[in-house]
Coordinates of C-alpha atoms in Angstrom, one line a residue:
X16 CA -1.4 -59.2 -8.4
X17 CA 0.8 -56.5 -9.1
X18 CA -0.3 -54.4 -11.7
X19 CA 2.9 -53.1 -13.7
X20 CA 2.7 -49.9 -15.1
X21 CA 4.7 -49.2 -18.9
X22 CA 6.5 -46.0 -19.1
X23 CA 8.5 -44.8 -22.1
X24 CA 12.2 -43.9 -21.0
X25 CA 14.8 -41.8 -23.1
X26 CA 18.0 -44.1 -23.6
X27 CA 20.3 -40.8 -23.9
X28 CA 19.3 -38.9 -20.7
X29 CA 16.8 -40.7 -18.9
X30 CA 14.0 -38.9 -18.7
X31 CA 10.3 -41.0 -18.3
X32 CA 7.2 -40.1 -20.4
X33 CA 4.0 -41.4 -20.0
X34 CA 3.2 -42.1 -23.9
X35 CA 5.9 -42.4 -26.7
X36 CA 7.0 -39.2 -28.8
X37 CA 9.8 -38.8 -31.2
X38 CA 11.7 -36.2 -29.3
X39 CA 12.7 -36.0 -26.2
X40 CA 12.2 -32.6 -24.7
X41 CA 14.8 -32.9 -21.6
X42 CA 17.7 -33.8 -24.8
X43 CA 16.4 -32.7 -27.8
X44 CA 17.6 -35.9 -29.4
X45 CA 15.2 -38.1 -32.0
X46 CA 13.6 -41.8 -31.7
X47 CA 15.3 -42.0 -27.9
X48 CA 12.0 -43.1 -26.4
X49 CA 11.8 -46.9 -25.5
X50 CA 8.8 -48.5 -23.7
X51 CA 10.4 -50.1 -20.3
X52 CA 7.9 -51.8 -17.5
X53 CA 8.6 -50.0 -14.0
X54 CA 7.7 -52.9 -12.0
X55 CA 5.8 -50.7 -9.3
X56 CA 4.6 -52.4 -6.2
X57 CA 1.3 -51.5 -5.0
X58 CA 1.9 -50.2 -1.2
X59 CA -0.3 -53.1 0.5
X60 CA 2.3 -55.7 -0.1
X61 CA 5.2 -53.5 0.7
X62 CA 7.4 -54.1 3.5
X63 CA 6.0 -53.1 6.7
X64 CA 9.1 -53.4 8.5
X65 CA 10.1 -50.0 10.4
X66 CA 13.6 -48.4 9.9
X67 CA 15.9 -48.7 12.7
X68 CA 18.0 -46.1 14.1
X69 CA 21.5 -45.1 13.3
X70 CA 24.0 -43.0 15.5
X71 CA 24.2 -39.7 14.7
X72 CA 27.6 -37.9 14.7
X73 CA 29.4 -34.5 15.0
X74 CA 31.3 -32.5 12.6
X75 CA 34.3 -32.7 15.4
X76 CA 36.8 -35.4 15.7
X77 CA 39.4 -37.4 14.1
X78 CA 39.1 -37.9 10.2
X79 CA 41.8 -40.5 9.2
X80 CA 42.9 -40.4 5.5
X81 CA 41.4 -43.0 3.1
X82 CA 43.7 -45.6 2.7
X83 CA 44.6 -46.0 -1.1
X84 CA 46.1 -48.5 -3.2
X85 CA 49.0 -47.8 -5.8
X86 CA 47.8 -49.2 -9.2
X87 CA 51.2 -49.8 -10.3
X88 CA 50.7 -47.6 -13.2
X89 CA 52.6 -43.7 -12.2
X90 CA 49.8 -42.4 -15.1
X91 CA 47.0 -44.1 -14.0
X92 CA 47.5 -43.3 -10.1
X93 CA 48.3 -39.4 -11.4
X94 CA 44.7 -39.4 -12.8
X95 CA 43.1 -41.4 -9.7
X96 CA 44.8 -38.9 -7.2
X97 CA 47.1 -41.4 -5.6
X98 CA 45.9 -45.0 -6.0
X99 CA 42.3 -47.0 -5.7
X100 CA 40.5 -45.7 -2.4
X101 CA 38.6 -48.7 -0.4
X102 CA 34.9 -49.2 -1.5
X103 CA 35.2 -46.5 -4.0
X104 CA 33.7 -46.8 -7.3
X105 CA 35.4 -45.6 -10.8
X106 CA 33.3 -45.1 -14.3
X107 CA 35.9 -45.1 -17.5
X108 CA 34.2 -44.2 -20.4
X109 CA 36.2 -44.1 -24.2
X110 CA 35.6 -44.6 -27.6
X111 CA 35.4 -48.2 -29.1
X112 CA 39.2 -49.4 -29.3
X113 CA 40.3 -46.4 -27.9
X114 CA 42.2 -48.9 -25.3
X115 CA 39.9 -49.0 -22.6
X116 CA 40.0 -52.6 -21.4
X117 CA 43.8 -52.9 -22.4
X118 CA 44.5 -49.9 -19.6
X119 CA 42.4 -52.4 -17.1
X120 CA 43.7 -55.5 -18.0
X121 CA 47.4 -53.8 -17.4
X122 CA 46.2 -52.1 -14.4
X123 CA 44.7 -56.0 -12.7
X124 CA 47.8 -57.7 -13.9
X125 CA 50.5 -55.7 -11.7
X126 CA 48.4 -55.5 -8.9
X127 CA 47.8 -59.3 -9.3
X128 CA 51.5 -59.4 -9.7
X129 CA 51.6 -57.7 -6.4
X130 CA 49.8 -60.2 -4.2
X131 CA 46.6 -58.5 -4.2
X132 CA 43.1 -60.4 -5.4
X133 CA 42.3 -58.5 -8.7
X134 CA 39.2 -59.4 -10.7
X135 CA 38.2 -58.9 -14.4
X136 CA 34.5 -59.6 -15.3
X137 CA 33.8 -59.1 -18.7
X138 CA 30.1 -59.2 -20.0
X139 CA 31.4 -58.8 -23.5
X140 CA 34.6 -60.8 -24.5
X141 CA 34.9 -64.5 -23.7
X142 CA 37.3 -65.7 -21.5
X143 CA 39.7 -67.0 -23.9
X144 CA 39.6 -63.2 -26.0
X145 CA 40.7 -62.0 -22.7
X146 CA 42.8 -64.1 -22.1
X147 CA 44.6 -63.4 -25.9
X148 CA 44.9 -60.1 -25.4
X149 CA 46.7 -60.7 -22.0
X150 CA 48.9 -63.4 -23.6
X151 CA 49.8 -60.3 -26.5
X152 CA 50.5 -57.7 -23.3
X153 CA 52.9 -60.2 -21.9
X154 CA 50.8 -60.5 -19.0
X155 CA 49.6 -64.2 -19.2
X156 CA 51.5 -65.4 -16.2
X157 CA 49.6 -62.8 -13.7
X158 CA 47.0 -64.1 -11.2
X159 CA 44.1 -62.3 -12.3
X160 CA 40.4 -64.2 -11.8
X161 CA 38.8 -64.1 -14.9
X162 CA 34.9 -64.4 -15.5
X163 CA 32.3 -64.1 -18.2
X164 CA 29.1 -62.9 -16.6
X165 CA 26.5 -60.4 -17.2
X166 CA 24.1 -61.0 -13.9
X167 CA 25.1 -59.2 -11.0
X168 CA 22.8 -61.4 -8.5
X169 CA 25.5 -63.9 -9.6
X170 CA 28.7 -61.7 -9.9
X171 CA 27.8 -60.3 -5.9
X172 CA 27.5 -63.3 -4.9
X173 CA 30.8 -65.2 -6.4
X174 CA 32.4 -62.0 -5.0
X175 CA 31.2 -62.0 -2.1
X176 CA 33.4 -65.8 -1.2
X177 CA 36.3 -65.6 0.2
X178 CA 38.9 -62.7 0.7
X179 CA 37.3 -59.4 -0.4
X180 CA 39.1 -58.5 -4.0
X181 CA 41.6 -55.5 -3.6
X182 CA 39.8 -54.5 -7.4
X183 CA 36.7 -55.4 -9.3
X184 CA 36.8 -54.4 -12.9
X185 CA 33.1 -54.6 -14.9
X186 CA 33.5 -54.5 -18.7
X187 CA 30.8 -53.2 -19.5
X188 CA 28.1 -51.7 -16.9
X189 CA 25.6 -51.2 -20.3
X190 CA 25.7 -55.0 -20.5
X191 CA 25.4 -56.1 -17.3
X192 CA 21.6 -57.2 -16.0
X193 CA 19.7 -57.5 -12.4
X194 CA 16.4 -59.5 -11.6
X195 CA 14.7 -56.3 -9.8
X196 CA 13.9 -54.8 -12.9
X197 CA 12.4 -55.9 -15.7
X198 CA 14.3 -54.5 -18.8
X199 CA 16.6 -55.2 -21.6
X200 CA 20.1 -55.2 -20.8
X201 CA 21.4 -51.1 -21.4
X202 CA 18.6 -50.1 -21.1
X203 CA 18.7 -46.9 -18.7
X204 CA 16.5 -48.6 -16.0
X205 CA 18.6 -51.7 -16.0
X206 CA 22.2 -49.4 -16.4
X207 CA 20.8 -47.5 -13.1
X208 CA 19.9 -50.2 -10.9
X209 CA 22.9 -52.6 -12.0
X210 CA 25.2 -50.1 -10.8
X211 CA 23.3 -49.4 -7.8
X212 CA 23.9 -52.8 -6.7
X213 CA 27.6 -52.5 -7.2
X214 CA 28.0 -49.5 -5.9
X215 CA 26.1 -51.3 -2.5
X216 CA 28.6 -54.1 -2.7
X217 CA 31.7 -51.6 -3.0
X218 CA 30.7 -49.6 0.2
X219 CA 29.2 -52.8 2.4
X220 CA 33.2 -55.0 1.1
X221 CA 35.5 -52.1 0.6
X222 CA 36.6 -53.4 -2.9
X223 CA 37.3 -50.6 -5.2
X224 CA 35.3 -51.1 -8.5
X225 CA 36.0 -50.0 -12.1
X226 CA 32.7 -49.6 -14.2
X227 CA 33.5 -49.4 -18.1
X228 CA 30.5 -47.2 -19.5
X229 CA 30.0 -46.8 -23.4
X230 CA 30.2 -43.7 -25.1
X231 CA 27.5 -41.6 -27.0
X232 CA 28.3 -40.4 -30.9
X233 CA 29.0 -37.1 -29.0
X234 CA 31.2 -38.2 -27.1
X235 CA 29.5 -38.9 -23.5
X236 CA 29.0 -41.6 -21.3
X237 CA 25.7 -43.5 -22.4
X238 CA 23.4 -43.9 -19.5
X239 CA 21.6 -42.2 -17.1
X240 CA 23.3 -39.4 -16.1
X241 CA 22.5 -40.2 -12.6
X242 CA 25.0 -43.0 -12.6
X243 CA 27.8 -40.5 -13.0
X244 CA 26.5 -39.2 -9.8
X245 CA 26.2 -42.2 -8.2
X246 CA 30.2 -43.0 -8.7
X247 CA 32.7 -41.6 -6.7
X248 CA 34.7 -40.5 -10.1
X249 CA 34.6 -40.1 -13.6
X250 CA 37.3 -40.6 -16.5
X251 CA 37.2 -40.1 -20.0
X252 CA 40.2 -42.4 -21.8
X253 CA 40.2 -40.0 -25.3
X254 CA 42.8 -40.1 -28.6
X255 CA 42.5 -39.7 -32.0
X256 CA 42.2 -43.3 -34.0
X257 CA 44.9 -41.9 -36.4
X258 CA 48.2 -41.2 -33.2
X259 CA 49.4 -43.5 -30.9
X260 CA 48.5 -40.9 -27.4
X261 CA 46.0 -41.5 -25.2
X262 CA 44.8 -39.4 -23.0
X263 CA 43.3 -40.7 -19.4
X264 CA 41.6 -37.2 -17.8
X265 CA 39.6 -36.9 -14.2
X266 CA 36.1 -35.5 -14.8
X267 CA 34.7 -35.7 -11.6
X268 CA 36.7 -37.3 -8.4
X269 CA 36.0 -37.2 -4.9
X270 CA 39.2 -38.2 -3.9
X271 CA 41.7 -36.3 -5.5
X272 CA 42.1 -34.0 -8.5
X273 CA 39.7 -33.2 -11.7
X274 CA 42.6 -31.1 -13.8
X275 CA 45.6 -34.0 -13.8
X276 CA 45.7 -35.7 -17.4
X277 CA 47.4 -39.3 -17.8
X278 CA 49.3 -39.8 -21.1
X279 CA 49.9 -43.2 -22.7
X280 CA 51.4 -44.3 -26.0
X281 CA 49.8 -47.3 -27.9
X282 CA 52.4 -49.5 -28.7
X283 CA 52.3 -53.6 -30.2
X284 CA 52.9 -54.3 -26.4
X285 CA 50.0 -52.5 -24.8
X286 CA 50.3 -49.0 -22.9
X287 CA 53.3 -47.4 -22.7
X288 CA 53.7 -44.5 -20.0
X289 CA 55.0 -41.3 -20.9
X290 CA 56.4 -39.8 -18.4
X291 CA 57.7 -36.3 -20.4
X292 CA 54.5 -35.4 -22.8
X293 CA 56.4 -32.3 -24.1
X294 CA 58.9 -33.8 -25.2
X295 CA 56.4 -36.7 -27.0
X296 CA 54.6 -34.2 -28.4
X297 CA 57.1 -32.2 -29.9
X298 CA 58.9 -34.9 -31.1
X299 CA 57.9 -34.1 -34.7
X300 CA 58.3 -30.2 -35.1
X301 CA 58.6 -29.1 -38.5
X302 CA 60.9 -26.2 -37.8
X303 CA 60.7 -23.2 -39.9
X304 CA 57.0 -23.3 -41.0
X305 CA 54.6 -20.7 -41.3
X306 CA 52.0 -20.7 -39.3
X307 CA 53.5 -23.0 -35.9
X308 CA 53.8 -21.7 -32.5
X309 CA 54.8 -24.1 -29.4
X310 CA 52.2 -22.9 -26.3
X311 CA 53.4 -23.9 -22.5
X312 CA 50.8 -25.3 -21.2
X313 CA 49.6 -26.4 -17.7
X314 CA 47.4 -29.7 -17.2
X315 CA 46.5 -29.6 -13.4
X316 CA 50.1 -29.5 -11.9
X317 CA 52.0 -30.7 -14.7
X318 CA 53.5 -28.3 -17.2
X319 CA 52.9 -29.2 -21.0
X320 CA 54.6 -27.9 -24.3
X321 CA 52.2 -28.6 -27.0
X322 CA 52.8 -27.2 -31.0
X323 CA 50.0 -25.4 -32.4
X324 CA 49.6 -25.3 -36.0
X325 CA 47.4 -22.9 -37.9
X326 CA 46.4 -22.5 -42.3
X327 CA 45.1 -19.3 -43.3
X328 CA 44.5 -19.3 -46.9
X329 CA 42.1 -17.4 -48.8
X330 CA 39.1 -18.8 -50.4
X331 CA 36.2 -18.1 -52.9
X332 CA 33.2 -19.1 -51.0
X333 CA 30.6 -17.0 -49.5
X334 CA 31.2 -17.7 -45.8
X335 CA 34.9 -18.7 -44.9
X336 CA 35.5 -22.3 -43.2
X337 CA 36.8 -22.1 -39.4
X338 CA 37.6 -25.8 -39.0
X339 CA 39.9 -26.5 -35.6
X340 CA 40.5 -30.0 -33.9
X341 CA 42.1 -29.7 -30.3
X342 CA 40.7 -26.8 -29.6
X343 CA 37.0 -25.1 -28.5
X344 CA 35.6 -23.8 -31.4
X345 CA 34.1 -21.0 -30.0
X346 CA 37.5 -19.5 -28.3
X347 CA 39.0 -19.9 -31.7
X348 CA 35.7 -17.3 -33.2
X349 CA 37.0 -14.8 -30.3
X350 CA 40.4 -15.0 -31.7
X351 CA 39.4 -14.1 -34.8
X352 CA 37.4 -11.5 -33.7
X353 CA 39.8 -9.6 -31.7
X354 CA 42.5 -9.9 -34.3
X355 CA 40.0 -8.1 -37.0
X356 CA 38.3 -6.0 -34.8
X357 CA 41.9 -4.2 -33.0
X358 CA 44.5 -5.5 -34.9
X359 CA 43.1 -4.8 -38.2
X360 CA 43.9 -8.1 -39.6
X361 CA 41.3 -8.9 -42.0
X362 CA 40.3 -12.8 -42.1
X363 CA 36.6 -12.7 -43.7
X364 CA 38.2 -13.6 -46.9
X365 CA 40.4 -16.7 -45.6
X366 CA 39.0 -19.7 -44.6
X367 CA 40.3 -20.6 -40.6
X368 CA 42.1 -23.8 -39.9
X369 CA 43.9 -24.9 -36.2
X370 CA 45.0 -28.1 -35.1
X371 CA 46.7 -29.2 -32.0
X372 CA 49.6 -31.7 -32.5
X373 CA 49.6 -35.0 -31.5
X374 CA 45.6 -35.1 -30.3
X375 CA 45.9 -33.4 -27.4
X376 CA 42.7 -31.6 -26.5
X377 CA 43.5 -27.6 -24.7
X378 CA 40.7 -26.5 -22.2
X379 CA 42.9 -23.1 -20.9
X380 CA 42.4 -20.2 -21.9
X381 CA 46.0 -19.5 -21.7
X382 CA 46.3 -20.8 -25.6
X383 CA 45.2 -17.8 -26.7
X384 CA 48.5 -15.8 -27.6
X385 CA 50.0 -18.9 -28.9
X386 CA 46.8 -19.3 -31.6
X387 CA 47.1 -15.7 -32.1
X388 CA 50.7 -16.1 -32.9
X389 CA 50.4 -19.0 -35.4
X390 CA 47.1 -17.6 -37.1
X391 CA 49.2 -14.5 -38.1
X392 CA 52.4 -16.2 -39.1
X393 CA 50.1 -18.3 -41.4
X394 CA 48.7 -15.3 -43.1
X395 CA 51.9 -13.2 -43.2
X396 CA 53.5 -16.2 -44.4
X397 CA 56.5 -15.2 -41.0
X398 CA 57.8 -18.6 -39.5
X399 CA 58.5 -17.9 -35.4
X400 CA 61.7 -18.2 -34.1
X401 CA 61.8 -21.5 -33.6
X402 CA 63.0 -21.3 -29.8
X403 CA 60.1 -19.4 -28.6
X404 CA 57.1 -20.4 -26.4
X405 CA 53.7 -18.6 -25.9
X406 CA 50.9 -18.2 -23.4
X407 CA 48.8 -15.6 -22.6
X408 CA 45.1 -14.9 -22.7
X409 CA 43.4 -12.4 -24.5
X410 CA 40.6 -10.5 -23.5
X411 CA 37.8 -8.7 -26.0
X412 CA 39.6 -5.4 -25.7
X413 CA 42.7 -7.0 -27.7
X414 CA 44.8 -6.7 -23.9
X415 CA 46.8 -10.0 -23.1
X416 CA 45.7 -11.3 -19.6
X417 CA 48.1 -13.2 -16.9
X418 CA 47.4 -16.6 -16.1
X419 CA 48.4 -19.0 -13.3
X420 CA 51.8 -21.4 -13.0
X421 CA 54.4 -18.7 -15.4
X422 CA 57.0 -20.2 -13.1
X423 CA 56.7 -23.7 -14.7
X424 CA 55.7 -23.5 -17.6
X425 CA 58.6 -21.7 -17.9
X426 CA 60.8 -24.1 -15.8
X427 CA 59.5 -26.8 -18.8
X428 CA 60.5 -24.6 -21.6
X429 CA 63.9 -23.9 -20.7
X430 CA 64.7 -28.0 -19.6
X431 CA 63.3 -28.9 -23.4
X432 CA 66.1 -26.2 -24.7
X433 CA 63.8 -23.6 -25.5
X434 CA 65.5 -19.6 -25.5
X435 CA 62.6 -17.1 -25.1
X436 CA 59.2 -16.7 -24.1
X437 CA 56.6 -14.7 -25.0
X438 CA 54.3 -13.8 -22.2
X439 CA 52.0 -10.6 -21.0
X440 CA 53.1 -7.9 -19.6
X441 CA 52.3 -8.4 -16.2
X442 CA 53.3 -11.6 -15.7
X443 CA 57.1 -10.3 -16.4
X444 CA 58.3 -10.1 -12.8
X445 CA 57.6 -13.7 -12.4
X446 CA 60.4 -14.8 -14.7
X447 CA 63.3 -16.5 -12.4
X448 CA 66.7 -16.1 -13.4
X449 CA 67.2 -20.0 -13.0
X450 CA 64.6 -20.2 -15.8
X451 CA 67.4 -18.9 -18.5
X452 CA 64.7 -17.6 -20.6
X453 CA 64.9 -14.5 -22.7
X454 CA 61.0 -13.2 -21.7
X455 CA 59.6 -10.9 -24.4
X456 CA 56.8 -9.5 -22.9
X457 CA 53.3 -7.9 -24.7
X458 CA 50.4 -6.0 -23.1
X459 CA 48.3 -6.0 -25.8
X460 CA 47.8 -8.1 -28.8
X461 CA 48.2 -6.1 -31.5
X462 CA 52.0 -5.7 -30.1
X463 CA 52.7 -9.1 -31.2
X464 CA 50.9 -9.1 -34.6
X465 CA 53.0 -5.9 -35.7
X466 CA 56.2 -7.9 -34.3
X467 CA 55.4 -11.2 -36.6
X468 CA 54.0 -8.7 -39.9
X469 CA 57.8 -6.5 -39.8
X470 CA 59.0 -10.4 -39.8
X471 CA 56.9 -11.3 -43.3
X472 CA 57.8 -7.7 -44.2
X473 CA 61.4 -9.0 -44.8
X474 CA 60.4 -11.2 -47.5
X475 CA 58.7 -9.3 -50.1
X476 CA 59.2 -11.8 -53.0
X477 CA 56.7 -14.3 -50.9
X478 CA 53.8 -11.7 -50.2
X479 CA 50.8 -12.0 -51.9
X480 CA 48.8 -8.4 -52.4
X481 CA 46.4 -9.0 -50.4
X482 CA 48.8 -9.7 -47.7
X483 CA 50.4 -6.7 -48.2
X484 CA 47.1 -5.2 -47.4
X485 CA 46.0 -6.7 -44.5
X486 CA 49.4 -7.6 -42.6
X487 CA 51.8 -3.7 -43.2
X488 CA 53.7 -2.6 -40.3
X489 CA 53.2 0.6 -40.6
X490 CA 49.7 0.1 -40.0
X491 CA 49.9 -2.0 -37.0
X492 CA 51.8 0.3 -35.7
X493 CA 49.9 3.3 -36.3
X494 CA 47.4 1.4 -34.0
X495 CA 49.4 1.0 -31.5
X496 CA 49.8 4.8 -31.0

C-alpha cells in the first residue's frame, strides 16, 4: 500500500513544512500552517509508460494572431486587451460584494445573447440565487447554462458534451474540489491542482475560462501564488464599499495590456459603463476649497482627471498623523519631505491627510505636483484657480520631473473646459496650440509653493500665526534666489 506522507502547508503562500509551527517564515503571517496529506506514490507502482515524442519547431515562420472574442462589454474588453482569447484562462479576484459575479453574469448574458454557448458554474450560490440576481439585472431571458457544482471530475466532463462553450465562468476556484488529492476544499493543495485541471481543459477545448479567486484581508488573491502563474491573466475588480465606481485593472496579461483600468458604476440595474471617468469623477467638485487640486492623469492609454483633496491642520500630539487613501503612503512621506526640506514649509506640527476622489487608486508618479499643490493650499488656507490641472513629478532635490503622454492629458483637460495647466518646465514645448491651454510651467517646486503662499498672502484676516510663519513669500522667494 501506499504510504501517505502528512505535510503542514501555509494557506496564505504555500509554502510546505515538515512539522507544524506558528509562523510561517516564507510570509511572516501567524497560525497559516494546516496539516494536508500529499498523497505520494511510491515509484514501484508508478507508470512505466515512456513519453513519446513531439515535433520540434523553429523560431521562423508564420505566427497568426489569436483569435479573440468581444465580451460585449467596451470596459471589460479594454481591460482584457480586446476580447476573450481561445483556451485562455482569466483569475478575477475582489472584495466580497465588490460586484464580482454581477460583472460575470453581465459578461455570459450578452455573449449568450449573441449566439455563443456561455456557461456559469457556481460552487457557491444555488441556482435559483443566480438565477435572482439575473432576473434583477434584466437578464433572465438570456441563454446562459446554469450549474451548481463544486467537482471538477464532473464539471470537465459535463463540459466536455457537445459544442465546446465560447466561455466557462468558475465562481469560486477556492471552492471547487478534485479526487487526485486528498484535501479540504481551499485548501492550497486542492486550489493548485483544481485549477490545473482547468487550465488542461482550456488549452486541450479552446474555451476561454474565468476563475473567480477570493481575496486575503490585504487585499491579494488567496491561494497559492503559483496559480496566478499558472493563468494567462490576472485582474483585480477594486472600489470602496462607500461609492458606486469600480475599478476592473489588468495585473498580469499575456495577451494584451497590464496599465488599461475598466471603470463601472454600481447602479440598482447592475454595471453601468462609464465611458468618460473624468468627467464621473469630477462630477462633485467643491469649487473654491482650500486644499483641492484636479491632477491629469494617465491610466495605460487613457487620459484621466482625478481631484485630489488634502487637510493640513495642526495638532497637539507627539508624532503628527499622515493618513492618505488613494494614494501610496510612502510617495506621500517624500512629498512631505521635500516640501520641508527645500521649500521651507514646515509640517512636523500638522497632522497629514490626502484623499483621492471618488476611490480611485493613483500608481504614477506623475501625482506628485498635484499633492504638492493641494497640501500647501490646505496649509496656506489659498483655494486654486479652479480651471487649473497639475502633473509633474518631483524629485528629492525639490526639481519637478517630465513625465510621459503631456499631449493628452492635456487634450482631456481642455475637452472637460479646463483653462490652464500647470506642468514642468521641460515638458513646455509639448503643449499644442489645439490644446487651448494656458500652460504655466515650474522647474522646481518651491516655484509653485511661493505662487500658492503670495495667494493666501492676500487674505490676511484668515491666517493663523503660525501660518504666517511657515508659508511668507518673501521667504520662498528668498530661496528661490
Amino acid at each position: 500500500m501506499a504510504k501517505s506522507t502528512l505535510s503542514f502547508v501555509c494557506q496564505n503562500c504555500g509554502a510546505a513544512y515538515n512539522r507544524w509551527q506558528g509562523k510561517c517564515e516564507a510570509c511572516g503571517e501567524w497560525n497559516t500552517l494546516a496539516e494536508e496529506d500529499s498523497g505520494a506514490v511510491p515509484v514501484s507502482i508508478r507508470s512505466k509508460r515512456k513519453g513519446r515524442t513531439f515535433q520540434l519547431e523553429s523560431l521562423s515562420g508564420k505566427s497568426h494572431d489569436a483569435p479573440r472574442l468581444a465580451s460585449g462589454m467596451a470596459e471589460l474588453d479594454r481591460v482584457t486587451g480586446g476580447g476573450f482569447v481561445r483556451g485562455s484562462v482569466l483569475l478575477v479576484g475582489g472584495d466580497p460584494g465588490i460586484g464580482k459575479s454581477t460583472l460575470l453574469t453581465q459578461a455570459t448574458s450578452l455573449l449568450a445573447r449573441a449566439g455563443h454557448r456561455a456557461v456559469y458554474i457556481s460552487g457557491e450560490e444555488a441556482i435559483a440565487q443566480v438565477r435572482l440576481r439575473a432576473e434583477r439585472l434584466g437578464l433572465s431571458d438570456a441563454p446562459v447554462q446554469l450549474a451548481s457544482e463544486t467537482s471538477v471530475e464532473d464539471i470537465v466532463s459535463t463540459l466536455s458534451e457537445g459544442a465546446v462553450p465560447r466561455l466557462i465562468v468558475i465562481d469560486s476556484i477556492q471552492t471547487m474540489w478534485t479526487d487526485t488529492v486528498e484535501s479540504a476544499p481551499g485548501t492550497v493543495t486542492q486550489v493548485r491542482a483544481s485549477a490545473q485541471a482547468l487550465i488542461r481543459f482550456a488549452k486541450k477545448t479552446g474555451a476561454a475560462i474565468i476563475l473567480v479567486g477570493h481575496v486575503t484581508k490585504d487585499g491579494q488573491i488567496a491561494g497559492p501564488r503559483v496559480v496566478e502563474h499558472m493563468v494567462d491573466a490576472v485582474m483585480s475588480f477594486e472600489g470602496e464599499g462607500s461609492q458606486q465606481f469600480r475599478i476592473l485593472r489588468a495585473v498580469k496579461n499575456r495577451f494584451g495590456p497590464t496599465d488599461e483600468i475598466g471603470v463601472f458604476e454600481m447602479t440598482g440595474l447592475g454595471l453601468r459603463e462609464v465611458s468618460n471617468p473624468s468627467e464621473l469623477f469630477l462630477s462633485e467638485r467643491d469649487l473654491g476649497s482650500p486644499g483641492t487640486a484636479v491632477f491629469a492623469g494617465i491610466e495605460g492609454t487613457r487620459p484621466v482627471l482625478v481631484e485630489l483633496q488634502a487637510l493640513v491642520a495642526p495638532t497637539s500630539l507627539g508624532t503628527p498623523r499622515r493618513a492618505v487613501v488613494g494614494w501610496d503612503p510612502s510617495r506621500l512621506s517624500m512629498v512631505l519631505a521635500v516640501l520641508e526640506a527645500h521649500c521651507g514649509v514646515k509640517l512636523s506640527g500638522h497632522d497629514v491627510y490626502l484623499n483621492v476622489a471618488g476611490g480611485l487608486r493613483i500608481q504614477e508618479p506623475a501625482a506628485d505636483l498635484a499633492a504638492a499643490a493641494a497640501l500647501v493650499s490646505s496649509l496656506v488656507n489659498a483655494p486654486l484657480p479652479t480651471d487649473a490641472v497639475y502633473f509633474g513629478e518631483i524629485s528629492l532635490s525639490g526639481a519637478v520631473r517630465p513625465v510621459a503622454q503631456t499631449a493628452a492629458r492635456l487634450k482631456e483637460a481642455a475637452k472637460l473646459g479646463f483653462g490652464r495647466a500647470v506642468l514642468p518646465e521641460s515638458a513646455r514645448g509639448e503643449v499644442g496650440g489645439d490644446a487651448g491651454l494656458a500652460s504655466t510651467s515650474v522647474s522646481g517646486l518651491s516655484t509653485l509653493v511661493a505662487d500658492i503662499a503670495a495667494r493666501g498672502s492676500r487674505k490676511p484676516q484668515q491666517e493663523s500665526p503660525a501660518l504666517e510663519k511657515n508659508a511668507t513669500p518673501a521667504r520662498f522667494r528668498r530661496q528661490d534666489r
